[in-house]
mmCIF file with all atom_site columns, N, CA and C in Angstrom:
data_model
loop_
_atom_site.group_PDB
_atom_site.id
_atom_site.type_symbol
_atom_site.label_atom_id
_atom_site.label_alt_id
_atom_site.label_comp_id
_atom_site.label_asym_id
_atom_site.label_entity_id
_atom_site.label_seq_id
_atom_site.pdbx_PDB_ins_code
_atom_site.Cartn_x
_atom_site.Cartn_y
_atom_site.Cartn_z
_atom_site.occupancy
_atom_site.B_iso_or_equiv
_atom_site.pdbx_formal_charge
_atom_site.auth_seq_id
_atom_site.auth_comp_id
_atom_site.auth_asym_id
_atom_site.auth_atom_id
_atom_site.pdbx_PDB_model_num
ATOM 1   N N  . MET A 1 1  ? 21.274  -19.579 32.149  1.00 0.00 ? 1  MET A N  1
ATOM 2   C CA . MET A 1 1  ? 20.130  -19.460 31.251  1.00 0.00 ? 1  MET A CA 1
ATOM 3   C C  . MET A 1 1  ? 20.594  -19.786 29.843  1.00 0.00 ? 1  MET A C  1
ATOM 4   N N  . CYS A 1 2  ? 19.926  -20.667 29.161  1.00 0.00 ? 2  CYS A N  1
ATOM 5   C CA . CYS A 1 2  ? 20.359  -21.115 27.841  1.00 0.00 ? 2  CYS A CA 1
ATOM 6   C C  . CYS A 1 2  ? 19.640  -20.380 26.715  1.00 0.00 ? 2  CYS A C  1
ATOM 7   N N  . GLY A 1 3  ? 20.373  -20.081 25.652  1.00 0.00 ? 3  GLY A N  1
ATOM 8   C CA . GLY A 1 3  ? 19.791  -19.721 24.371  1.00 0.00 ? 3  GLY A CA 1
ATOM 9   C C  . GLY A 1 3  ? 19.290  -18.313 24.163  1.00 0.00 ? 3  GLY A C  1
ATOM 10  N N  . GLY A 1 4  ? 19.266  -17.442 25.150  1.00 0.00 ? 4  GLY A N  1
ATOM 11  C CA . GLY A 1 4  ? 18.697  -16.112 24.935  1.00 0.00 ? 4  GLY A CA 1
ATOM 12  C C  . GLY A 1 4  ? 19.585  -15.207 24.111  1.00 0.00 ? 4  GLY A C  1
ATOM 13  N N  . TYR A 1 5  ? 20.863  -15.256 24.350  1.00 0.00 ? 5  TYR A N  1
ATOM 14  C CA . TYR A 1 5  ? 21.812  -14.389 23.655  1.00 0.00 ? 5  TYR A CA 1
ATOM 15  C C  . TYR A 1 5  ? 22.858  -15.247 22.975  1.00 0.00 ? 5  TYR A C  1
ATOM 16  N N  . GLY A 1 6  ? 23.695  -14.645 22.173  1.00 0.00 ? 6  GLY A N  1
ATOM 17  C CA . GLY A 1 6  ? 24.777  -15.404 21.557  1.00 0.00 ? 6  GLY A CA 1
ATOM 18  C C  . GLY A 1 6  ? 24.307  -16.192 20.354  1.00 0.00 ? 6  GLY A C  1
ATOM 19  N N  . THR A 1 7  ? 25.010  -17.283 20.088  1.00 0.00 ? 7  THR A N  1
ATOM 20  C CA . THR A 1 7  ? 24.714  -18.070 18.893  1.00 0.00 ? 7  THR A CA 1
ATOM 21  C C  . THR A 1 7  ? 24.402  -19.512 19.264  1.00 0.00 ? 7  THR A C  1
ATOM 22  N N  . SER A 1 8  ? 23.866  -20.218 18.309  1.00 0.00 ? 8  SER A N  1
ATOM 23  C CA . SER A 1 8  ? 23.604  -21.650 18.443  1.00 0.00 ? 8  SER A CA 1
ATOM 24  C C  . SER A 1 8  ? 23.839  -22.267 17.076  1.00 0.00 ? 8  SER A C  1
ATOM 25  N N  . ASP A 1 9  ? 23.489  -23.541 16.945  1.00 0.00 ? 9  ASP A N  1
ATOM 26  C CA . ASP A 1 9  ? 23.622  -24.194 15.643  1.00 0.00 ? 9  ASP A CA 1
ATOM 27  C C  . ASP A 1 9  ? 22.690  -23.569 14.607  1.00 0.00 ? 9  ASP A C  1
ATOM 28  N N  . HIS A 1 10 ? 21.704  -22.799 15.057  1.00 0.00 ? 10 HIS A N  1
ATOM 29  C CA . HIS A 1 10 ? 20.713  -22.198 14.174  1.00 0.00 ? 10 HIS A CA 1
ATOM 30  C C  . HIS A 1 10 ? 20.974  -20.716 13.915  1.00 0.00 ? 10 HIS A C  1
ATOM 31  N N  . GLY A 1 11 ? 22.126  -20.200 14.297  1.00 0.00 ? 11 GLY A N  1
ATOM 32  C CA . GLY A 1 11 ? 22.446  -18.789 14.096  1.00 0.00 ? 11 GLY A CA 1
ATOM 33  C C  . GLY A 1 11 ? 22.069  -17.949 15.304  1.00 0.00 ? 11 GLY A C  1
ATOM 34  N N  . THR A 1 12 ? 22.267  -16.644 15.178  1.00 0.00 ? 12 THR A N  1
ATOM 35  C CA . THR A 1 12 ? 21.959  -15.748 16.277  1.00 0.00 ? 12 THR A CA 1
ATOM 36  C C  . THR A 1 12 ? 20.449  -15.558 16.407  1.00 0.00 ? 12 THR A C  1
ATOM 37  N N  . LEU A 1 13 ? 20.033  -14.989 17.527  1.00 0.00 ? 13 LEU A N  1
ATOM 38  C CA . LEU A 1 13 ? 18.624  -14.694 17.734  1.00 0.00 ? 13 LEU A CA 1
ATOM 39  C C  . LEU A 1 13 ? 18.108  -13.747 16.653  1.00 0.00 ? 13 LEU A C  1
ATOM 40  N N  . ALA A 1 14 ? 18.935  -12.757 16.273  1.00 0.00 ? 14 ALA A N  1
ATOM 41  C CA . ALA A 1 14 ? 18.545  -11.837 15.201  1.00 0.00 ? 14 ALA A CA 1
ATOM 42  C C  . ALA A 1 14 ? 18.326  -12.581 13.883  1.00 0.00 ? 14 ALA A C  1
ATOM 43  N N  . ASP A 1 15 ? 19.206  -13.540 13.575  1.00 0.00 ? 15 ASP A N  1
ATOM 44  C CA . ASP A 1 15 ? 19.048  -14.325 12.347  1.00 0.00 ? 15 ASP A CA 1
ATOM 45  C C  . ASP A 1 15 ? 17.753  -15.140 12.382  1.00 0.00 ? 15 ASP A C  1
ATOM 46  N N  . ARG A 1 16 ? 17.487  -15.759 13.520  1.00 0.00 ? 16 ARG A N  1
ATOM 47  C CA . ARG A 1 16 ? 16.303  -16.616 13.634  1.00 0.00 ? 16 ARG A CA 1
ATOM 48  C C  . ARG A 1 16 ? 15.010  -15.815 13.620  1.00 0.00 ? 16 ARG A C  1
ATOM 49  N N  . SER A 1 17 ? 15.035  -14.589 14.112  1.00 0.00 ? 17 SER A N  1
ATOM 50  C CA . SER A 1 17 ? 13.812  -13.789 14.180  1.00 0.00 ? 17 SER A CA 1
ATOM 51  C C  . SER A 1 17 ? 13.587  -12.953 12.929  1.00 0.00 ? 17 SER A C  1
ATOM 52  N N  . GLY A 1 18 ? 14.544  -12.935 12.015  1.00 0.00 ? 18 GLY A N  1
ATOM 53  C CA . GLY A 1 18 ? 14.401  -12.152 10.794  1.00 0.00 ? 18 GLY A CA 1
ATOM 54  C C  . GLY A 1 18 ? 14.932  -10.738 10.938  1.00 0.00 ? 18 GLY A C  1
ATOM 55  N N  . GLY A 1 19 ? 15.461  -10.382 12.100  1.00 0.00 ? 19 GLY A N  1
ATOM 56  C CA . GLY A 1 19 ? 15.976  -9.040  12.324  1.00 0.00 ? 19 GLY A CA 1
ATOM 57  C C  . GLY A 1 19 ? 17.121  -8.676  11.397  1.00 0.00 ? 19 GLY A C  1
ATOM 58  N N  . ALA A 1 20 ? 17.980  -9.629  11.082  1.00 0.00 ? 20 ALA A N  1
ATOM 59  C CA . ALA A 1 20 ? 19.108  -9.348  10.185  1.00 0.00 ? 20 ALA A CA 1
ATOM 60  C C  . ALA A 1 20 ? 18.603  -9.034  8.783   1.00 0.00 ? 20 ALA A C  1
ATOM 61  N N  . ARG A 1 21 ? 17.607  -9.773  8.299   1.00 0.00 ? 21 ARG A N  1
ATOM 62  C CA . ARG A 1 21 ? 17.071  -9.508  6.961   1.00 0.00 ? 21 ARG A CA 1
ATOM 63  C C  . ARG A 1 21 ? 16.373  -8.161  6.918   1.00 0.00 ? 21 ARG A C  1
ATOM 64  N N  . GLN A 1 22 ? 15.646  -7.815  7.979   1.00 0.00 ? 22 GLN A N  1
ATOM 65  C CA . GLN A 1 22 ? 14.919  -6.556  8.015   1.00 0.00 ? 22 GLN A CA 1
ATOM 66  C C  . GLN A 1 22 ? 15.884  -5.376  7.945   1.00 0.00 ? 22 GLN A C  1
ATOM 67  N N  . ALA A 1 23 ? 17.035  -5.471  8.597   1.00 0.00 ? 23 ALA A N  1
ATOM 68  C CA . ALA A 1 23 ? 18.011  -4.386  8.592   1.00 0.00 ? 23 ALA A CA 1
ATOM 69  C C  . ALA A 1 23 ? 18.592  -4.170  7.198   1.00 0.00 ? 23 ALA A C  1
ATOM 70  N N  . GLU A 1 24 ? 18.618  -5.198  6.359   1.00 0.00 ? 24 GLU A N  1
ATOM 71  C CA . GLU A 1 24 ? 19.198  -5.097  5.028   1.00 0.00 ? 24 GLU A CA 1
ATOM 72  C C  . GLU A 1 24 ? 18.245  -4.498  4.006   1.00 0.00 ? 24 GLU A C  1
ATOM 73  N N  . ARG A 1 25 ? 16.965  -4.403  4.322   1.00 0.00 ? 25 ARG A N  1
ATOM 74  C CA . ARG A 1 25 ? 15.979  -3.870  3.381   1.00 0.00 ? 25 ARG A CA 1
ATOM 75  C C  . ARG A 1 25 ? 16.186  -2.374  3.208   1.00 0.00 ? 25 ARG A C  1
ATOM 76  N N  . SER A 1 26 ? 16.040  -1.913  1.975   1.00 0.00 ? 26 SER A N  1
ATOM 77  C CA . SER A 1 26 ? 16.137  -0.480  1.748   1.00 0.00 ? 26 SER A CA 1
ATOM 78  C C  . SER A 1 26 ? 14.730  0.120   1.688   1.00 0.00 ? 26 SER A C  1
ATOM 79  N N  . ASN A 1 27 ? 14.634  1.339   2.093   1.00 0.00 ? 27 ASN A N  1
ATOM 80  C CA . ASN A 1 27 ? 13.355  2.040   2.114   1.00 0.00 ? 27 ASN A CA 1
ATOM 81  C C  . ASN A 1 27 ? 12.943  2.364   0.681   1.00 0.00 ? 27 ASN A C  1
ATOM 82  N N  . PRO A 1 28 ? 11.726  2.003   0.262   1.00 0.00 ? 28 PRO A N  1
ATOM 83  C CA . PRO A 1 28 ? 11.309  2.245   -1.114  1.00 0.00 ? 28 PRO A CA 1
ATOM 84  C C  . PRO A 1 28 ? 10.915  3.698   -1.385  1.00 0.00 ? 28 PRO A C  1
ATOM 85  N N  . ALA A 1 29 ? 10.702  4.499   -0.346  1.00 0.00 ? 29 ALA A N  1
ATOM 86  C CA . ALA A 1 29 ? 10.261  5.887   -0.528  1.00 0.00 ? 29 ALA A CA 1
ATOM 87  C C  . ALA A 1 29 ? 11.366  6.718   -1.186  1.00 0.00 ? 29 ALA A C  1
ATOM 88  N N  . ARG A 1 30 ? 10.954  7.588   -2.106  1.00 0.00 ? 30 ARG A N  1
ATOM 89  C CA . ARG A 1 30 ? 11.892  8.444   -2.830  1.00 0.00 ? 30 ARG A CA 1
ATOM 90  C C  . ARG A 1 30 ? 11.364  9.864   -2.864  1.00 0.00 ? 30 ARG A C  1
ATOM 91  N N  . HIS A 1 31 ? 12.267  10.807  -2.729  1.00 0.00 ? 31 HIS A N  1
ATOM 92  C CA . HIS A 1 31 ? 11.908  12.215  -2.837  1.00 0.00 ? 31 HIS A CA 1
ATOM 93  C C  . HIS A 1 31 ? 11.568  12.523  -4.291  1.00 0.00 ? 31 HIS A C  1
ATOM 94  N N  . CYS A 1 32 ? 10.539  13.330  -4.499  1.00 0.00 ? 32 CYS A N  1
ATOM 95  C CA . CYS A 1 32 ? 10.158  13.738  -5.852  1.00 0.00 ? 32 CYS A CA 1
ATOM 96  C C  . CYS A 1 32 ? 9.473   15.099  -5.778  1.00 0.00 ? 32 CYS A C  1
ATOM 97  N N  . HIS A 1 33 ? 9.083   15.621  -6.926  1.00 0.00 ? 33 HIS A N  1
ATOM 98  C CA . HIS A 1 33 ? 8.320   16.865  -7.002  1.00 0.00 ? 33 HIS A CA 1
ATOM 99  C C  . HIS A 1 33 ? 7.062   16.628  -7.839  1.00 0.00 ? 33 HIS A C  1
ATOM 100 N N  . VAL A 1 34 ? 5.967   17.215  -7.400  1.00 0.00 ? 34 VAL A N  1
ATOM 101 C CA . VAL A 1 34 ? 4.711   17.184  -8.140  1.00 0.00 ? 34 VAL A CA 1
ATOM 102 C C  . VAL A 1 34 ? 4.225   18.625  -8.222  1.00 0.00 ? 34 VAL A C  1
ATOM 103 N N  . ASP A 1 35 ? 4.020   19.118  -9.423  1.00 0.00 ? 35 ASP A N  1
ATOM 104 C CA . ASP A 1 35 ? 3.616   20.515  -9.619  1.00 0.00 ? 35 ASP A CA 1
ATOM 105 C C  . ASP A 1 35 ? 4.585   21.472  -8.928  1.00 0.00 ? 35 ASP A C  1
ATOM 106 N N  . GLY A 1 36 ? 5.868   21.131  -8.903  1.00 0.00 ? 36 GLY A N  1
ATOM 107 C CA . GLY A 1 36 ? 6.888   21.984  -8.301  1.00 0.00 ? 36 GLY A CA 1
ATOM 108 C C  . GLY A 1 36 ? 7.006   21.889  -6.797  1.00 0.00 ? 36 GLY A C  1
ATOM 109 N N  . SER A 1 37 ? 6.141   21.120  -6.147  1.00 0.00 ? 37 SER A N  1
ATOM 110 C CA . SER A 1 37 ? 6.178   20.989  -4.690  1.00 0.00 ? 37 SER A CA 1
ATOM 111 C C  . SER A 1 37 ? 6.859   19.688  -4.278  1.00 0.00 ? 37 SER A C  1
ATOM 112 N N  . PRO A 1 38 ? 7.655   19.717  -3.203  1.00 0.00 ? 38 PRO A N  1
ATOM 113 C CA . PRO A 1 38 ? 8.300   18.483  -2.737  1.00 0.00 ? 38 PRO A CA 1
ATOM 114 C C  . PRO A 1 38 ? 7.264   17.465  -2.269  1.00 0.00 ? 38 PRO A C  1
ATOM 115 N N  . SER A 1 39 ? 7.507   16.220  -2.616  1.00 0.00 ? 39 SER A N  1
ATOM 116 C CA . SER A 1 39 ? 6.589   15.130  -2.284  1.00 0.00 ? 39 SER A CA 1
ATOM 117 C C  . SER A 1 39 ? 7.395   13.872  -2.009  1.00 0.00 ? 39 SER A C  1
ATOM 118 N N  . LEU A 1 40 ? 6.696   12.815  -1.654  1.00 0.00 ? 40 LEU A N  1
ATOM 119 C CA . LEU A 1 40 ? 7.326   11.531  -1.374  1.00 0.00 ? 40 LEU A CA 1
ATOM 120 C C  . LEU A 1 40 ? 6.658   10.457  -2.224  1.00 0.00 ? 40 LEU A C  1
ATOM 121 N N  . LEU A 1 41 ? 7.430   9.819   -3.093  1.00 0.00 ? 41 LEU A N  1
ATOM 122 C CA . LEU A 1 41 ? 6.947   8.723   -3.931  1.00 0.00 ? 41 LEU A CA 1
ATOM 123 C C  . LEU A 1 41 ? 7.126   7.430   -3.148  1.00 0.00 ? 41 LEU A C  1
ATOM 124 N N  . VAL A 1 42 ? 6.030   6.713   -2.890  1.00 0.00 ? 42 VAL A N  1
ATOM 125 C CA . VAL A 1 42 ? 6.111   5.529   -2.041  1.00 0.00 ? 42 VAL A CA 1
ATOM 126 C C  . VAL A 1 42 ? 5.803   4.215   -2.749  1.00 0.00 ? 42 VAL A C  1
ATOM 127 N N  . GLU A 1 43 ? 5.255   4.258   -3.959  1.00 0.00 ? 43 GLU A N  1
ATOM 128 C CA . GLU A 1 43 ? 4.880   3.003   -4.618  1.00 0.00 ? 43 GLU A CA 1
ATOM 129 C C  . GLU A 1 43 ? 4.623   3.236   -6.099  1.00 0.00 ? 43 GLU A C  1
ATOM 130 N N  . TRP A 1 44 ? 4.883   2.210   -6.907  1.00 0.00 ? 44 TRP A N  1
ATOM 131 C CA . TRP A 1 44 ? 4.552   2.219   -8.335  1.00 0.00 ? 44 TRP A CA 1
ATOM 132 C C  . TRP A 1 44 ? 3.534   1.130   -8.613  1.00 0.00 ? 44 TRP A C  1
ATOM 133 N N  . ARG A 1 45 ? 2.698   1.357   -9.617  1.00 0.00 ? 45 ARG A N  1
ATOM 134 C CA . ARG A 1 45 ? 1.811   0.304   -10.119 1.00 0.00 ? 45 ARG A CA 1
ATOM 135 C C  . ARG A 1 45 ? 1.607   0.525   -11.614 1.00 0.00 ? 45 ARG A C  1
ATOM 136 N N  . ARG A 1 46 ? 1.218   -0.542  -12.286 1.00 0.00 ? 46 ARG A N  1
ATOM 137 C CA . ARG A 1 46 ? 0.934   -0.451  -13.719 1.00 0.00 ? 46 ARG A CA 1
ATOM 138 C C  . ARG A 1 46 ? -0.562  -0.283  -13.878 1.00 0.00 ? 46 ARG A C  1
ATOM 139 N N  . GLY A 1 47 ? -0.978  0.878   -14.382 1.00 0.00 ? 47 GLY A N  1
ATOM 140 C CA . GLY A 1 47 ? -2.389  1.156   -14.609 1.00 0.00 ? 47 GLY A CA 1
ATOM 141 C C  . GLY A 1 47 ? -2.763  0.937   -16.060 1.00 0.00 ? 47 GLY A C  1
ATOM 142 N N  . ALA A 1 48 ? -4.017  1.174   -16.393 1.00 0.00 ? 48 ALA A N  1
ATOM 143 C CA . ALA A 1 48 ? -4.509  0.987   -17.759 1.00 0.00 ? 48 ALA A CA 1
ATOM 144 C C  . ALA A 1 48 ? -3.797  1.918   -18.745 1.00 0.00 ? 48 ALA A C  1
ATOM 145 N N  . GLY A 1 49 ? -3.429  3.121   -18.271 1.00 0.00 ? 49 GLY A N  1
ATOM 146 C CA . GLY A 1 49 ? -2.771  4.092   -19.146 1.00 0.00 ? 49 GLY A CA 1
ATOM 147 C C  . GLY A 1 49 ? -1.266  4.131   -19.020 1.00 0.00 ? 49 GLY A C  1
ATOM 148 N N  . GLY A 1 50 ? -0.672  3.202   -18.300 1.00 0.00 ? 50 GLY A N  1
ATOM 149 C CA . GLY A 1 50 ? 0.777   3.179   -18.096 1.00 0.00 ? 50 GLY A CA 1
ATOM 150 C C  . GLY A 1 50 ? 1.111   3.196   -16.608 1.00 0.00 ? 50 GLY A C  1
ATOM 151 N N  . TRP A 1 51 ? 2.362   3.512   -16.287 1.00 0.00 ? 51 TRP A N  1
ATOM 152 C CA . TRP A 1 51 ? 2.814   3.500   -14.903 1.00 0.00 ? 51 TRP A CA 1
ATOM 153 C C  . TRP A 1 51 ? 2.246   4.675   -14.122 1.00 0.00 ? 51 TRP A C  1
ATOM 154 N N  . GLU A 1 52 ? 1.897   4.404   -12.861 1.00 0.00 ? 52 GLU A N  1
ATOM 155 C CA . GLU A 1 52 ? 1.389   5.416   -11.946 1.00 0.00 ? 52 GLU A CA 1
ATOM 156 C C  . GLU A 1 52 ? 2.165   5.307   -10.633 1.00 0.00 ? 52 GLU A C  1
ATOM 157 N N  . GLY A 1 53 ? 2.351   6.448   -9.969  1.00 0.00 ? 53 GLY A N  1
ATOM 158 C CA . GLY A 1 53 ? 3.039   6.465   -8.687  1.00 0.00 ? 53 GLY A CA 1
ATOM 159 C C  . GLY A 1 53 ? 2.109   6.945   -7.583  1.00 0.00 ? 53 GLY A C  1
ATOM 160 N N  . ARG A 1 54 ? 2.220   6.320   -6.429  1.00 0.00 ? 54 ARG A N  1
ATOM 161 C CA . ARG A 1 54 ? 1.468   6.782   -5.254  1.00 0.00 ? 54 ARG A CA 1
ATOM 162 C C  . ARG A 1 54 ? 2.347   7.795   -4.544  1.00 0.00 ? 54 ARG A C  1
ATOM 163 N N  . VAL A 1 55 ? 1.844   9.021   -4.441  1.00 0.00 ? 55 VAL A N  1
ATOM 164 C CA . VAL A 1 55 ? 2.625   10.144  -3.948  1.00 0.00 ? 55 VAL A CA 1
ATOM 165 C C  . VAL A 1 55 ? 1.942   10.737  -2.717  1.00 0.00 ? 55 VAL A C  1
ATOM 166 N N  . ILE A 1 56 ? 2.762   11.096  -1.737  1.00 0.00 ? 56 ILE A N  1
ATOM 167 C CA . ILE A 1 56 ? 2.266   11.786  -0.548  1.00 0.00 ? 56 ILE A CA 1
ATOM 168 C C  . ILE A 1 56 ? 2.847   13.187  -0.559  1.00 0.00 ? 56 ILE A C  1
ATOM 169 N N  . SER A 1 57 ? 1.970   14.184  -0.436  1.00 0.00 ? 57 SER A N  1
ATOM 170 C CA . SER A 1 57 ? 2.365   15.588  -0.462  1.00 0.00 ? 57 SER A CA 1
ATOM 171 C C  . SER A 1 57 ? 1.651   16.321  0.662   1.00 0.00 ? 57 SER A C  1
ATOM 172 N N  . VAL A 1 58 ? 2.076   17.542  0.892   1.00 0.00 ? 58 VAL A N  1
ATOM 173 C CA . VAL A 1 58 ? 1.380   18.428  1.815   1.00 0.00 ? 58 VAL A CA 1
ATOM 174 C C  . VAL A 1 58 ? 0.813   19.559  0.975   1.00 0.00 ? 58 VAL A C  1
ATOM 175 N N  . GLY A 1 59 ? -0.481  19.812  1.115   1.00 0.00 ? 59 GLY A N  1
ATOM 176 C CA . GLY A 1 59 ? -1.129  20.831  0.292   1.00 0.00 ? 59 GLY A CA 1
ATOM 177 C C  . GLY A 1 59 ? -2.010  21.750  1.116   1.00 0.00 ? 59 GLY A C  1
ATOM 178 N N  . TRP A 1 60 ? -2.224  22.931  0.588   1.00 0.00 ? 60 TRP A N  1
ATOM 179 C CA . TRP A 1 60 ? -3.066  23.928  1.248   1.00 0.00 ? 60 TRP A CA 1
ATOM 180 C C  . TRP A 1 60 ? -4.505  23.744  0.799   1.00 0.00 ? 60 TRP A C  1
ATOM 181 N N  . ILE A 1 61 ? -5.396  23.560  1.746   1.00 0.00 ? 61 ILE A N  1
ATOM 182 C CA . ILE A 1 61 ? -6.827  23.466  1.481   1.00 0.00 ? 61 ILE A CA 1
ATOM 183 C C  . ILE A 1 61 ? -7.440  24.768  1.995   1.00 0.00 ? 61 ILE A C  1
ATOM 184 N N  . ASP A 1 62 ? -8.132  25.489  1.128   1.00 0.00 ? 62 ASP A N  1
ATOM 185 C CA . ASP A 1 62 ? -8.625  26.830  1.459   1.00 0.00 ? 62 ASP A CA 1
ATOM 186 C C  . ASP A 1 62 ? -9.298  26.929  2.822   1.00 0.00 ? 62 ASP A C  1
ATOM 187 N N  . ALA A 1 63 ? -10.231 26.054  3.108   1.00 0.00 ? 63 ALA A N  1
ATOM 188 C CA . ALA A 1 63 ? -10.998 26.175  4.344   1.00 0.00 ? 63 ALA A CA 1
ATOM 189 C C  . ALA A 1 63 ? -10.270 25.619  5.567   1.00 0.00 ? 63 ALA A C  1
ATOM 190 N N  . GLY A 1 64 ? -9.348  24.702  5.348   1.00 0.00 ? 64 GLY A N  1
ATOM 191 C CA . GLY A 1 64 ? -8.764  24.010  6.489   1.00 0.00 ? 64 GLY A CA 1
ATOM 192 C C  . GLY A 1 64 ? -7.291  24.210  6.736   1.00 0.00 ? 64 GLY A C  1
ATOM 193 N N  . GLY A 1 65 ? -6.583  24.888  5.868   1.00 0.00 ? 65 GLY A N  1
ATOM 194 C CA . GLY A 1 65 ? -5.133  25.043  6.025   1.00 0.00 ? 65 GLY A CA 1
ATOM 195 C C  . GLY A 1 65 ? -4.378  23.901  5.375   1.00 0.00 ? 65 GLY A C  1
ATOM 196 N N  . TRP A 1 66 ? -3.237  23.562  5.940   1.00 0.00 ? 66 TRP A N  1
ATOM 197 C CA . TRP A 1 66 ? -2.383  22.511  5.379   1.00 0.00 ? 66 TRP A CA 1
ATOM 198 C C  . TRP A 1 66 ? -2.925  21.129  5.713   1.00 0.00 ? 66 TRP A C  1
ATOM 199 N N  . THR A 1 67 ? -2.798  20.229  4.762   1.00 0.00 ? 67 THR A N  1
ATOM 200 C CA . THR A 1 67 ? -3.232  18.848  4.970   1.00 0.00 ? 67 THR A CA 1
ATOM 201 C C  . THR A 1 67 ? -2.330  17.903  4.173   1.00 0.00 ? 67 THR A C  1
ATOM 202 N N  . THR A 1 68 ? -2.367  16.645  4.519   1.00 0.00 ? 68 THR A N  1
ATOM 203 C CA . THR A 1 68 ? -1.616  15.622  3.799   1.00 0.00 ? 68 THR A CA 1
ATOM 204 C C  . THR A 1 68 ? -2.468  15.094  2.649   1.00 0.00 ? 68 THR A C  1
ATOM 205 N N  . LEU A 1 69 ? -1.864  14.998  1.472   1.00 0.00 ? 69 LEU A N  1
ATOM 206 C CA . LEU A 1 69 ? -2.560  14.491  0.279   1.00 0.00 ? 69 LEU A CA 1
ATOM 207 C C  . LEU A 1 69 ? -1.877  13.199  -0.168  1.00 0.00 ? 69 LEU A C  1
ATOM 208 N N  . GLU A 1 70 ? -2.657  12.180  -0.389  1.00 0.00 ? 70 GLU A N  1
ATOM 209 C CA . GLU A 1 70 ? -2.142  10.927  -0.938  1.00 0.00 ? 70 GLU A CA 1
ATOM 210 C C  . GLU A 1 70 ? -2.905  10.652  -2.214  1.00 0.00 ? 70 GLU A C  1
ATOM 211 N N  . ARG A 1 71 ? -2.177  10.441  -3.311  1.00 0.00 ? 71 ARG A N  1
ATOM 212 C CA . ARG A 1 71 ? -2.863  10.240  -4.598  1.00 0.00 ? 71 ARG A CA 1
ATOM 213 C C  . ARG A 1 71 ? -2.007  9.420   -5.548  1.00 0.00 ? 71 ARG A C  1
ATOM 214 N N  . TRP A 1 72 ? -2.702  8.763   -6.485  1.00 0.00 ? 72 TRP A N  1
ATOM 215 C CA . TRP A 1 72 ? -2.051  8.048   -7.574  1.00 0.00 ? 72 TRP A CA 1
ATOM 216 C C  . TRP A 1 72 ? -1.974  9.006   -8.759  1.00 0.00 ? 72 TRP A C  1
ATOM 217 N N  . LEU A 1 73 ? -0.773  9.179   -9.303  1.00 0.00 ? 73 LEU A N  1
ATOM 218 C CA . LEU A 1 73 ? -0.564  10.095  -10.418 1.00 0.00 ? 73 LEU A CA 1
ATOM 219 C C  . LEU A 1 73 ? 0.141   9.377   -11.563 1.00 0.00 ? 73 LEU A C  1
ATOM 220 N N  . PRO A 1 74 ? -0.105  9.803   -12.811 1.00 0.00 ? 74 PRO A N  1
ATOM 221 C CA . PRO A 1 74 ? 0.647   9.225   -13.934 1.00 0.00 ? 74 PRO A CA 1
ATOM 222 C C  . PRO A 1 74 ? 2.133   9.538   -13.790 1.00 0.00 ? 74 PRO A C  1
ATOM 223 N N  . ALA A 1 75 ? 2.972   8.642   -14.232 1.00 0.00 ? 75 ALA A N  1
ATOM 224 C CA . ALA A 1 75 ? 4.417   8.804   -14.103 1.00 0.00 ? 75 ALA A CA 1
ATOM 225 C C  . ALA A 1 75 ? 4.895   10.146  -14.673 1.00 0.00 ? 75 ALA A C  1
ATOM 226 N N  . ALA A 1 76 ? 4.269   10.612  -15.734 1.00 0.00 ? 76 ALA A N  1
ATOM 227 C CA . ALA A 1 76 ? 4.699   11.866  -16.361 1.00 0.00 ? 76 ALA A CA 1
ATOM 228 C C  . ALA A 1 76 ? 4.504   13.076  -15.444 1.00 0.00 ? 76 ALA A C  1
ATOM 229 N N  . ALA A 1 77 ? 3.637   12.974  -14.441 1.00 0.00 ? 77 ALA A N  1
ATOM 230 C CA . ALA A 1 77 ? 3.378   14.094  -13.516 1.00 0.00 ? 77 ALA A CA 1
ATOM 231 C C  . ALA A 1 77 ? 4.356   14.129  -12.349 1.00 0.00 ? 77 ALA A C  1
ATOM 232 N N  . ILE A 1 78 ? 5.217   13.113  -12.248 1.00 0.00 ? 78 ILE A N  1
ATOM 233 C CA . ILE A 1 78 ? 6.145   12.993  -11.124 1.00 0.00 ? 78 ILE A CA 1
ATOM 234 C C  . ILE A 1 78 ? 7.555   13.315  -11.610 1.00 0.00 ? 78 ILE A C  1
ATOM 235 N N  . GLU A 1 79 ? 8.170   14.319  -11.005 1.00 0.00 ? 79 GLU A N  1
ATOM 236 C CA . GLU A 1 79 ? 9.545   14.705  -11.345 1.00 0.00 ? 79 GLU A CA 1
ATOM 237 C C  . GLU A 1 79 ? 10.491  14.124  -10.305 1.00 0.00 ? 79 GLU A C  1
ATOM 238 N N  . HIS A 1 80 ? 11.556  13.462  -10.776 1.00 0.00 ? 80 HIS A N  1
ATOM 239 C CA . HIS A 1 80 ? 12.537  12.844  -9.845  1.00 0.00 ? 80 HIS A CA 1
ATOM 240 C C  . HIS A 1 80 ? 13.609  13.829  -9.495  1.00 0.00 ? 80 HIS A C  1
#
């Protein structure tokens, strides 16, 4: 059987499929705190008032218990 494994003039199967590049990417998510609670910062954008971060947190909702919160916050509200 030809070409399934190993290498060729075009590199390995991982190289040709992009698998090698994908393994080299670093995860953009960063641990942070919002209002003293641990959160996950997943993205930055430039807003009208300056930089904002998209943050995912877990919060208590009175009627429903714990839930996941996703929100855009000003950079000053995010502690690294």
